[in-house]
Short mmCIF file of C-alpha atoms in Angstrom, two decimals:
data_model
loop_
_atom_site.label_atom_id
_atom_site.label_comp_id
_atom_site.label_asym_id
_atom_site.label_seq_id
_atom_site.Cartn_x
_atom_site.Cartn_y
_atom_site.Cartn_z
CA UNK A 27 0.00 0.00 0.00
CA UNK A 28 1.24 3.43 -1.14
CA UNK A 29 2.16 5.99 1.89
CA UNK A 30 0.99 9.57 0.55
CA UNK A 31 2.71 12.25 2.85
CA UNK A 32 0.21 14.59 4.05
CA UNK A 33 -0.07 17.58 6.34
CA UNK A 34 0.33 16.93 10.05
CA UNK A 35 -3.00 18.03 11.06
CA UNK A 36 -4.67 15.75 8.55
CA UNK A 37 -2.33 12.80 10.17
CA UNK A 38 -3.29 13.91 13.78
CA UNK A 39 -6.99 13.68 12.87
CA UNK A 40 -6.69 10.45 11.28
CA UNK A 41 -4.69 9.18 14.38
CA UNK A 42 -7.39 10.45 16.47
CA UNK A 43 -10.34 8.44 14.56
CA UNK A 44 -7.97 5.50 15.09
CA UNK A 45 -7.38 5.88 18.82
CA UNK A 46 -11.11 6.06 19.03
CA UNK A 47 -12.42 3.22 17.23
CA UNK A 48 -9.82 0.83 19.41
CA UNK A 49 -10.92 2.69 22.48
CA UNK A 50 -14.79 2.25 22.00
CA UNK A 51 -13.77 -2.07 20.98
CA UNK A 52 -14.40 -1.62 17.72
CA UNK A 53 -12.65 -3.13 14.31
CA UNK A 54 -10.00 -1.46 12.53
CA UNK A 55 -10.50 -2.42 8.38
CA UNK A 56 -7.71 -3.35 5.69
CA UNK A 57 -8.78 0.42 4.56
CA UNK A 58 -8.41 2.82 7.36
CA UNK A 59 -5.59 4.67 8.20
CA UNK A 60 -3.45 2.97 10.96
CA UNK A 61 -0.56 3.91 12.36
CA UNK A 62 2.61 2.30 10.83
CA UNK A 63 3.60 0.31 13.95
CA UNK A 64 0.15 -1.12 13.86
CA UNK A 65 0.90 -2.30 11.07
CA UNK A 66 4.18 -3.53 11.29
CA UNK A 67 3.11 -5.28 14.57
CA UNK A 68 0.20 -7.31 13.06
CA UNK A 69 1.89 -8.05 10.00
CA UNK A 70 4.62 -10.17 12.17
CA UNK A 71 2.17 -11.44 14.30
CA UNK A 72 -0.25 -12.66 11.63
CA UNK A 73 2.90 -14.23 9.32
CA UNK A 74 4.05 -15.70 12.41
CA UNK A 75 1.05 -16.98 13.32
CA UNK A 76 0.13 -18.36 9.16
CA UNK A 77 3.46 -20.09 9.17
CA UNK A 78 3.05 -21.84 12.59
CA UNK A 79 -0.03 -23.46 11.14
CA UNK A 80 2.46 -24.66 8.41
CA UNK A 81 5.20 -25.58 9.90
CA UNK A 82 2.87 -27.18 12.25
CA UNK A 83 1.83 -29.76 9.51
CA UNK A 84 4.82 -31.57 10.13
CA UNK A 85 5.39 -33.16 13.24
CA UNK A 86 2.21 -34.78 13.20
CA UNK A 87 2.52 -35.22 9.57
CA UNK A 88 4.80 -37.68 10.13
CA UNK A 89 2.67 -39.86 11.61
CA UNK A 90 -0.21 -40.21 9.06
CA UNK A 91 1.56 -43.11 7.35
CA UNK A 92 2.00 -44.82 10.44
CA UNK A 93 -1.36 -44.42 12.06
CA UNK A 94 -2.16 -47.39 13.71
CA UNK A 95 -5.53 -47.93 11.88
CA UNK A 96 -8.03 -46.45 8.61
CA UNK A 97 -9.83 -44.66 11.11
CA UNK A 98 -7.00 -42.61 12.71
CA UNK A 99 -5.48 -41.93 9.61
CA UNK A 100 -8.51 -40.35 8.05
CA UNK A 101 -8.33 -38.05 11.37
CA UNK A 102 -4.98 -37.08 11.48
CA UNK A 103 -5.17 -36.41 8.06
CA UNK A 104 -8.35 -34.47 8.28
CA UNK A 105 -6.35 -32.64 10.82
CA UNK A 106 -3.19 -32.28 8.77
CA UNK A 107 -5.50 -30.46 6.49
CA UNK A 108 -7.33 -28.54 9.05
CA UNK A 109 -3.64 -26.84 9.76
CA UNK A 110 -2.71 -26.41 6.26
CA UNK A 111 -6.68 -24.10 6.09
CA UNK A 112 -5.85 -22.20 8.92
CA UNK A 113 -2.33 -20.88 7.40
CA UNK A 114 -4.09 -19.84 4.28
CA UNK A 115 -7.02 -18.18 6.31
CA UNK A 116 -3.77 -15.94 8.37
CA UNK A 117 -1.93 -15.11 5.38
CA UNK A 118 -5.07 -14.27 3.45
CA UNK A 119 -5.41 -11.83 6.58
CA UNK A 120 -1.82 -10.79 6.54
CA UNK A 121 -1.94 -9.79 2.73
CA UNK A 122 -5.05 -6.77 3.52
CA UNK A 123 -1.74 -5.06 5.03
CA UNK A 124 -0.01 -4.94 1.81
CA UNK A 125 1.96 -7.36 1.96
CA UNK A 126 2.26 -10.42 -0.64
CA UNK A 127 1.61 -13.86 -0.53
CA UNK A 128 5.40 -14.66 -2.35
CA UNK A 129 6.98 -11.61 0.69
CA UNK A 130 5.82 -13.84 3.31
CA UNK A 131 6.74 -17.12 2.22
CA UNK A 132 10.46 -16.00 0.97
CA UNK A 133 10.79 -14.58 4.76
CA UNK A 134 9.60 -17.61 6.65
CA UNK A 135 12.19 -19.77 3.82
CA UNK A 136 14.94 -17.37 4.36
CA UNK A 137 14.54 -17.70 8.12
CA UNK A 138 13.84 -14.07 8.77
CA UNK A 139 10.49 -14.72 10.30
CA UNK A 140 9.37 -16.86 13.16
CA UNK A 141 7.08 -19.67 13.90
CA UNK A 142 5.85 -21.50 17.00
CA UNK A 143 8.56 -22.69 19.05
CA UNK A 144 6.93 -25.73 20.21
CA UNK A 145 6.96 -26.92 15.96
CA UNK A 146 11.07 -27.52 16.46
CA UNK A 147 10.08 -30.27 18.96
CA UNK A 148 10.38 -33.91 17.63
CA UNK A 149 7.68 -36.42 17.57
CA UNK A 150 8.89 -39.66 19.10
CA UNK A 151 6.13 -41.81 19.67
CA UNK A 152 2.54 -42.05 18.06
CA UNK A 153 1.45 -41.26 21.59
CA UNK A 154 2.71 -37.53 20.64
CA UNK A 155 -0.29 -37.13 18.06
CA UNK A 156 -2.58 -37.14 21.16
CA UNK A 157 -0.10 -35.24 23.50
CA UNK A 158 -0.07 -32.51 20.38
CA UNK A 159 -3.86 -32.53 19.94
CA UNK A 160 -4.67 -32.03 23.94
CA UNK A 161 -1.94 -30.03 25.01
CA UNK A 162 -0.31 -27.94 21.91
CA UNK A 163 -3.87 -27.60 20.56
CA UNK A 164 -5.56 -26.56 23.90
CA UNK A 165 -2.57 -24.29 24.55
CA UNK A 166 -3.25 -22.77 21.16
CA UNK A 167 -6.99 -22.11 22.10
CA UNK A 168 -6.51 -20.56 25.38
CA UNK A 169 -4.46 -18.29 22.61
CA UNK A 170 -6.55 -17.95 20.32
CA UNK A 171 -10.18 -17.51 21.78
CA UNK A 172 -9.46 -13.58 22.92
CA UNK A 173 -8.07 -13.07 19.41
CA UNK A 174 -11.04 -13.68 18.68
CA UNK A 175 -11.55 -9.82 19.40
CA UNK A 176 -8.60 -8.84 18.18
CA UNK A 177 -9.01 -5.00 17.03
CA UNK A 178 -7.69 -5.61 13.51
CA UNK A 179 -11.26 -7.51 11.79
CA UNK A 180 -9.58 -9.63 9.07
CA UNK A 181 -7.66 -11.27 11.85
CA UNK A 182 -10.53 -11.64 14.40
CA UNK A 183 -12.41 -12.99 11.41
CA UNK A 184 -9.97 -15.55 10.92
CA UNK A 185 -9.47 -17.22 14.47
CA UNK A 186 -13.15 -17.06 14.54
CA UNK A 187 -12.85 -19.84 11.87
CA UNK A 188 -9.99 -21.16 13.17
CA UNK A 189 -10.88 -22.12 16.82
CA UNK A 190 -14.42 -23.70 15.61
CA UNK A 191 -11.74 -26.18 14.16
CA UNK A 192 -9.62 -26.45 16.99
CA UNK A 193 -12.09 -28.01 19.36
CA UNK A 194 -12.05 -30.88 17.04
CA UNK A 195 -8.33 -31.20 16.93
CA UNK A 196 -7.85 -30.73 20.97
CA UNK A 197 -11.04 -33.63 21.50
CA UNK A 198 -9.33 -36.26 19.03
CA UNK A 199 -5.98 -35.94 20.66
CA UNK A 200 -7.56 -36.36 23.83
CA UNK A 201 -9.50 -39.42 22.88
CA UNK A 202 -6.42 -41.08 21.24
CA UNK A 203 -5.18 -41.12 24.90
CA UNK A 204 -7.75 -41.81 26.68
CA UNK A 205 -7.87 -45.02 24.18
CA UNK A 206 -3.92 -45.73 25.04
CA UNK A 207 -4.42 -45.07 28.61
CA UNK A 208 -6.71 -48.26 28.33
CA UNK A 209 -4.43 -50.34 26.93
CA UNK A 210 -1.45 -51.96 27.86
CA UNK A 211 0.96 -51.05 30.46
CA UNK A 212 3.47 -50.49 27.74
CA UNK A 213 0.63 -48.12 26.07
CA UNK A 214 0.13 -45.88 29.19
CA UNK A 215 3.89 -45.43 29.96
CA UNK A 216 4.02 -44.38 26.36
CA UNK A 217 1.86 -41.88 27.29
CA UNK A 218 3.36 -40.86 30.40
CA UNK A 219 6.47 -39.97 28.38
CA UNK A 220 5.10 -38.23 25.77
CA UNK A 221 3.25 -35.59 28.23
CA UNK A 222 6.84 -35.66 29.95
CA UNK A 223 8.74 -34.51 26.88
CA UNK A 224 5.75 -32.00 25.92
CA UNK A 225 4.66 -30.24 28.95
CA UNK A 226 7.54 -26.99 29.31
CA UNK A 227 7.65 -26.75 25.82
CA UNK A 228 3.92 -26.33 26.07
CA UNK A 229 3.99 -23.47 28.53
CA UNK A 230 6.74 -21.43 26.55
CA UNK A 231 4.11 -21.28 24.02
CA UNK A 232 2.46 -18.34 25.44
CA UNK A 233 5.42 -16.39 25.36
CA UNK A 234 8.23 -15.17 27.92
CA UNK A 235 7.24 -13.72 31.22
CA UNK A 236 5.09 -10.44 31.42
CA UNK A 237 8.18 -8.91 32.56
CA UNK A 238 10.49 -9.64 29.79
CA UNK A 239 7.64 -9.36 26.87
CA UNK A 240 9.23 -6.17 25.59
CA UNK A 241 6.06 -5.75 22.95
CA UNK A 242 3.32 -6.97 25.34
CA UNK A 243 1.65 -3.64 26.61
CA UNK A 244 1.27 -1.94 23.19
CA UNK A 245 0.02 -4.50 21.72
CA UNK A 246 -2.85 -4.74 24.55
CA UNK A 247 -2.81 -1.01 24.22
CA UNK A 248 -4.11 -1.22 20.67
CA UNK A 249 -6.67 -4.13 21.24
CA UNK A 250 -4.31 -6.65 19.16
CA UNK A 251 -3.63 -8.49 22.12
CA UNK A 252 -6.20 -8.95 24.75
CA UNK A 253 -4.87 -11.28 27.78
CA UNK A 254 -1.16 -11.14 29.02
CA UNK A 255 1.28 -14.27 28.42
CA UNK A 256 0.94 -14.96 32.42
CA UNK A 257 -2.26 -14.65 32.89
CA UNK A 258 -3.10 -17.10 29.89
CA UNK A 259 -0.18 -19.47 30.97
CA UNK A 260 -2.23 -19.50 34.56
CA UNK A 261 -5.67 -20.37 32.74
CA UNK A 262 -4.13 -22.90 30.73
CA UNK A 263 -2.14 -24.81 34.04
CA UNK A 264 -5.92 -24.74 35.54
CA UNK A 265 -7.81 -25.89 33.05
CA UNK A 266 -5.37 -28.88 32.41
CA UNK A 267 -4.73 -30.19 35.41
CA UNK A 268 -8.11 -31.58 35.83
CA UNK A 269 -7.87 -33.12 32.69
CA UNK A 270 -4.69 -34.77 33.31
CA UNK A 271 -6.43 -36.55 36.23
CA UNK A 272 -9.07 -37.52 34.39
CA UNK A 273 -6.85 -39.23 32.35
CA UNK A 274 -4.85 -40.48 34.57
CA UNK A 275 -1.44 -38.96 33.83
CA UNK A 276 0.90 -36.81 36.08
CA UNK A 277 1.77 -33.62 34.89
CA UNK A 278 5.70 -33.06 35.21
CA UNK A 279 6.28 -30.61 37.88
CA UNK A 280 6.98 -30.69 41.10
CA UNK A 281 5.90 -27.24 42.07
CA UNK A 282 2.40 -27.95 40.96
CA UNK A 283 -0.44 -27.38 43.60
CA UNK A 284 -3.47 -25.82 44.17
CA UNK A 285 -3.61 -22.10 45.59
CA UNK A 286 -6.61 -21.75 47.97
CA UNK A 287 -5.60 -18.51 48.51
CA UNK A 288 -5.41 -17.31 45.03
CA UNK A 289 -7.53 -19.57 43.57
CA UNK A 290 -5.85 -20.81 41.03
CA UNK A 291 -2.65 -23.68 40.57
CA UNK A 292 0.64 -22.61 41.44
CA UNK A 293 3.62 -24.17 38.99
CA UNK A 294 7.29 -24.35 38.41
CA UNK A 295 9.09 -21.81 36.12
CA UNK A 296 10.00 -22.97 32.51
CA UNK A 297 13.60 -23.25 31.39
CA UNK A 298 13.29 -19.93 29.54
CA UNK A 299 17.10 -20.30 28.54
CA UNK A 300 15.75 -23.44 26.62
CA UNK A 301 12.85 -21.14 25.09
CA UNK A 302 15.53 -18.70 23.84
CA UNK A 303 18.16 -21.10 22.47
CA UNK A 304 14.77 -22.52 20.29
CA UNK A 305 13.72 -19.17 19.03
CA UNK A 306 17.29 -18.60 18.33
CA UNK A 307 16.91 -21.80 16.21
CA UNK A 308 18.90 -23.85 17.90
CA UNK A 309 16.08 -26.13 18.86
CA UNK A 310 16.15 -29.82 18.31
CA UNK A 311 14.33 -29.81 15.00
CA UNK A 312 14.18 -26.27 13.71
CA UNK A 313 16.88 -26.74 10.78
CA UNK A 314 14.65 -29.69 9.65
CA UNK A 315 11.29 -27.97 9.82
CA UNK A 316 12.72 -25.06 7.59
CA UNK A 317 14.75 -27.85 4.93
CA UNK A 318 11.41 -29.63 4.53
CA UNK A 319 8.94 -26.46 4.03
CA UNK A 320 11.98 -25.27 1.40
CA UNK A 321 11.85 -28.91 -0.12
CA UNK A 322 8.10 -28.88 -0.63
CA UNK A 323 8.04 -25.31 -2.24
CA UNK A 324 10.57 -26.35 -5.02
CA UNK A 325 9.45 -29.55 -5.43
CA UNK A 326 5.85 -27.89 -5.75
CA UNK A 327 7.33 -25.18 -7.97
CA UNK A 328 6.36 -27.38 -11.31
CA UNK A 329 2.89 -27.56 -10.51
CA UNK A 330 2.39 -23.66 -10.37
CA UNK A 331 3.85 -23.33 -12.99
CA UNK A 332 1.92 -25.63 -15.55
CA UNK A 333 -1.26 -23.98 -13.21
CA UNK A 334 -0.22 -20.95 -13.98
CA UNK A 335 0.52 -21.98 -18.18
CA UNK A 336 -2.65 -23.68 -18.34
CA UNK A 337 -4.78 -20.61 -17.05
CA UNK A 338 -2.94 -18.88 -19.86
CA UNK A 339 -3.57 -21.36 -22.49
CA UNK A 340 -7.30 -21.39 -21.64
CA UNK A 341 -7.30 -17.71 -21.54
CA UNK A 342 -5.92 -17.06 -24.92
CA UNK A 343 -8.20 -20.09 -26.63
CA UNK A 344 -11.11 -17.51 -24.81
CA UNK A 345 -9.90 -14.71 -26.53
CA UNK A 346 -9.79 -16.55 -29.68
CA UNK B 29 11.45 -14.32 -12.60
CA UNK B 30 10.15 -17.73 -13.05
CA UNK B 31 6.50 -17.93 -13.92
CA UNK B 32 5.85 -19.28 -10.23
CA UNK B 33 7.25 -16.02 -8.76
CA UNK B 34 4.39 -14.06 -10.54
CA UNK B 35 1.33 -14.28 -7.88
CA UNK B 36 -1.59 -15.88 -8.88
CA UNK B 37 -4.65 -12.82 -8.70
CA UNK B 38 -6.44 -12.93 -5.27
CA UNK B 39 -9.72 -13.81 -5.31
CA UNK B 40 -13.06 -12.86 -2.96
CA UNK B 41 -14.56 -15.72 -1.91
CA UNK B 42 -19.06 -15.80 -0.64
CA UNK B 43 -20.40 -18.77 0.40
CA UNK B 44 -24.36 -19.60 0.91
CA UNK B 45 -24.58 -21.53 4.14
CA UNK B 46 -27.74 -22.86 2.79
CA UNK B 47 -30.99 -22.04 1.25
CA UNK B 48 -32.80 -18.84 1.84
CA UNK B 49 -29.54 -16.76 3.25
CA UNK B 50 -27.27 -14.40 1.11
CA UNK B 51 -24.22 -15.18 -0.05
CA UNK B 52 -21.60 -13.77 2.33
CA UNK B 53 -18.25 -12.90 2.47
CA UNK B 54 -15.93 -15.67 3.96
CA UNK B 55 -12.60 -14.45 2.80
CA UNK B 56 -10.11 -14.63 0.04
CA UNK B 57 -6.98 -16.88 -2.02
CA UNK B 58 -5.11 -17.06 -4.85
CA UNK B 59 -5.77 -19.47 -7.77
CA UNK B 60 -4.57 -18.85 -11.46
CA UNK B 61 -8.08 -19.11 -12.89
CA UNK B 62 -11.78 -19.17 -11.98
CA UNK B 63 -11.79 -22.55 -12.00
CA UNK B 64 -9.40 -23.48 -9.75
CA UNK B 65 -10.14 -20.51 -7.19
CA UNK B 66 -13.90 -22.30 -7.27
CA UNK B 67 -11.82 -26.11 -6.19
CA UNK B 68 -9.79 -23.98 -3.67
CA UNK B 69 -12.76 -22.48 -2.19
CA UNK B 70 -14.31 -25.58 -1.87
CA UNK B 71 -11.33 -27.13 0.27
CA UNK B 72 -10.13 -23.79 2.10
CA UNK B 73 -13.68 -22.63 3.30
CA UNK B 74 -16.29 -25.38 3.21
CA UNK B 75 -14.47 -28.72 4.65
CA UNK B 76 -17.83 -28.69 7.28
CA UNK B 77 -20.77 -27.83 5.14
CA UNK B 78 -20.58 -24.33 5.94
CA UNK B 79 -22.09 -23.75 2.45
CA UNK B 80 -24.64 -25.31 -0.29
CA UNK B 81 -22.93 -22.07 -3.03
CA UNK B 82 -19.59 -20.64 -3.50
CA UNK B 83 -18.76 -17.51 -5.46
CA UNK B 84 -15.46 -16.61 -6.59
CA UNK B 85 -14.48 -13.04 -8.20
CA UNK B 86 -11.49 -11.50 -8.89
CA UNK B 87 -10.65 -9.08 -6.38
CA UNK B 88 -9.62 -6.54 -9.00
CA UNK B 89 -13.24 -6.78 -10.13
CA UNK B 90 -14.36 -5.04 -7.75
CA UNK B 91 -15.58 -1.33 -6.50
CA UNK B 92 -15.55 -0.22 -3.32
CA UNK B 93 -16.23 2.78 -1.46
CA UNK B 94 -13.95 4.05 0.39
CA UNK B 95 -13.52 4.70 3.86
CA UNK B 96 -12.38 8.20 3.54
CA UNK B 97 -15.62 9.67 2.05
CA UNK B 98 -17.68 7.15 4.90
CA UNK B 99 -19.40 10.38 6.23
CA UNK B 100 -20.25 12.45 2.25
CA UNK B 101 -21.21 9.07 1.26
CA UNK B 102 -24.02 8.07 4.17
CA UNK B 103 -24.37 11.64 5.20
CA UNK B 104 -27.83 11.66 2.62
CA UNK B 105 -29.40 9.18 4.64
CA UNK B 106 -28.16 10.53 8.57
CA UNK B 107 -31.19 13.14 8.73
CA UNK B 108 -33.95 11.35 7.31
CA UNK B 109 -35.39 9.77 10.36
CA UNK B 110 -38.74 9.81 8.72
CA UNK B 111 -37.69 6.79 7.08
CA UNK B 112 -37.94 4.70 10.47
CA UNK B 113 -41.26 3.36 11.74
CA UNK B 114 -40.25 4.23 14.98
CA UNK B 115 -40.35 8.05 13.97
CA UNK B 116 -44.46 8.15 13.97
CA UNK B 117 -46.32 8.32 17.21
CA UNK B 118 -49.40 5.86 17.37
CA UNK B 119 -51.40 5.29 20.28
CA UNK B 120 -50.79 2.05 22.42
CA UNK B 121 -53.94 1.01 21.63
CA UNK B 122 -54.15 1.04 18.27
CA UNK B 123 -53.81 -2.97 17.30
CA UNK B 124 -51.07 -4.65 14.75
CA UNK B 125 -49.21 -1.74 13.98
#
């Protein structure tokens, strides 16, 4: 989108309408005048955001071959899918900021944009599929339901779509365990391990500490954001650890008790060095994740291109 | 540039969740021709029968208003309150009005 320079009293009135229609809870549209840094701020966050859902394909990805029956890979595929929607939904929200579809995917190739941390985790065991689906997706909720009402409307438009889907993907991962966590002893422990290995990582997916969240209050400021990282991380802890009983795993911390006082769970600190050294990417699986999403988009290159040749073709036979 | 490097035109996307409602707006995506943007539709915004109709249309095809001349535009209509039933006084005991 073209910047035209104008007088400063004309840009003070326009910031003015802005500050207003946050204020009163309303929707900024792709076609208002924003302030740059509102921009710039929900452009990252949305491309983030689009190319976790991609990246995301692919740790559970790997298990659809190896589902254990027809009916669990039809879900997980189903699923797969379900991720591969909700990136197109973001970056078709991302684009009514002016930027392009071929911007954001060279900057998540080239490394120079982020996803989820939690996507450079491996997936060990089939047990994970489940672990991802309860915990990674339910994480991702408690996320995603205030954005919801985001202050930006293509983007609150889009999560609106997106978490109808995610209650699906958090129920089937849940099932899958309950299912293992009848079975065998062998079955359960499998389990056991897999919420183990997942749990931190988990937590670090709402984001460091209030206190070191450097971009935290403007974003609340301006409606993009409308919970803090703590006070989500908090929600989540108490809304899983009833679940985890009813499943009958232990959640790995040893800090981990219920707060009369405060009414609500107190829990252990995550290894936030860990956190950094992943969005640094020197997490266990982050040079993979980015090798395999580069693979797919030149291997995939041939097919937009005789897409793109055989819209021509058909045009010009039109014209004829 | 490669022809994959060119973008494929963005396209509007309306569904019909089912008989008897509009068409309405669910969101856009790229496709190199009608017909594909139509299959894409299909898979990006109705996996759940959210619809029984799907348009597609170019982007580019279309006019908007803009958000700049919001108050000019409407302002015709602002001061017509005559227009709203709720602008004539009948008595309360008048029936089915």
């Amino acid at each position: 989108m073209t910047t035209i320079p104008m007088e400063p009293q004309q840009e003070e009135r326009l910031r003015a309408a802005f500050d207003a229609t946050v204020a009163r809870h309303d929707r900024i549209e792709p076609r208002d005048w924003m302030p740059d840094a509102y921009r710039g701020t929900l452009v990252r966050q949305i491309a983030q955001h689009a190319h976790s859902e991609i990246i995301g394909m692919q740790p559970e990805g790997e298990w659809i071959g190896r589902a254990p029956s027809l009916r669990r890979k039809a879900i997980l595929l189903a699923k797969v899918q379900d991720e591969a929607g909700h990136g197109l939904y973001l970056y078709s929200a991302c684009e009514t900021l002016g930027v392009s579809r071929a911007e954001l995917t060279d900057l998540l190739l080239g490394g120079r944009q982020k996803y989820s941390s939690i996507f450079n985790y491996p997936t060990l065991s089939y047990a994970d599929v489940g672990t991802i689906g309860w915990l990674v997706d339910g994480a991702a909720i408690c996320n995603q339901v205030p954005l919801c009402r985001t202050s930006y409307g293509p983007y609150g438009r889009a999560m609106i779509r997106i978490c109808k889907e995610e209650s699906f993907h958090q129920r089937q991962g849940y099932e899958l365990l309950m299912t293992m966590m009848r079975g065998t002893g062998e079955q359960r422990a499998m389990v056991q391990e897999s919420v183990d290995r997942f749990w931190w990582p988990v937590l670090m997916m709402f984001g460091p500490p209030d206190a070191h969240s450097p971009n935290s209050e403007r974003s609340m400021a301006w409606g993009i954001k409308r919970n803090s990282n703590d006070d989500l991380r908090q929600k989540f802890v108490d809304m899983t650890v009833p679940q985890a009983e009813a499943l009958g795993v232990t959640l790995p911390d040893p800090e981990l008790r219920w707060n009369e006082e405060r009414g609500h769970h107190d829990f252990g600190e995550p290894d936030w060095e860990e956190f950094a050294a992943v969005i640094r990417g020197d997490g266990p699986c982050n040079a993979q994740r980015l090798a395999h999403r580069r693979a797919a988009h030149e291997e995939g290159a041939w097919v937009r291109e005789a897409a793109t040749a055989f819209a021509a073709a058909t045009a010009q036979e039109g014209a004829r | 540039m490669s022809a994959d490097r060119r973008e494929w035109p963005l396209y509007e996307v309306f569904v019909r969740g089912k008989r008897g409602l509009n068409h309405v707006h669910v969101g856009s995506l790229h496709a190199p021709d009608d017909a594909m943007a139509l299959r894409h539709a299909r898979d990006v915004y109705t996996r759940r029968n959210e619809g029984v109709s799907i348009w597609v249309v170019r982007a580019d095809a279309i006019t908007a208003s803009s958000p700049d001349e919001k108050d000019p535009l409407f302002a015709p209509n602002g001061d017509k309150i005559y227009r709203h039933p709720t602008f004539y006084e009948i008595p309360d005991d008048v029936p089915h009005m």
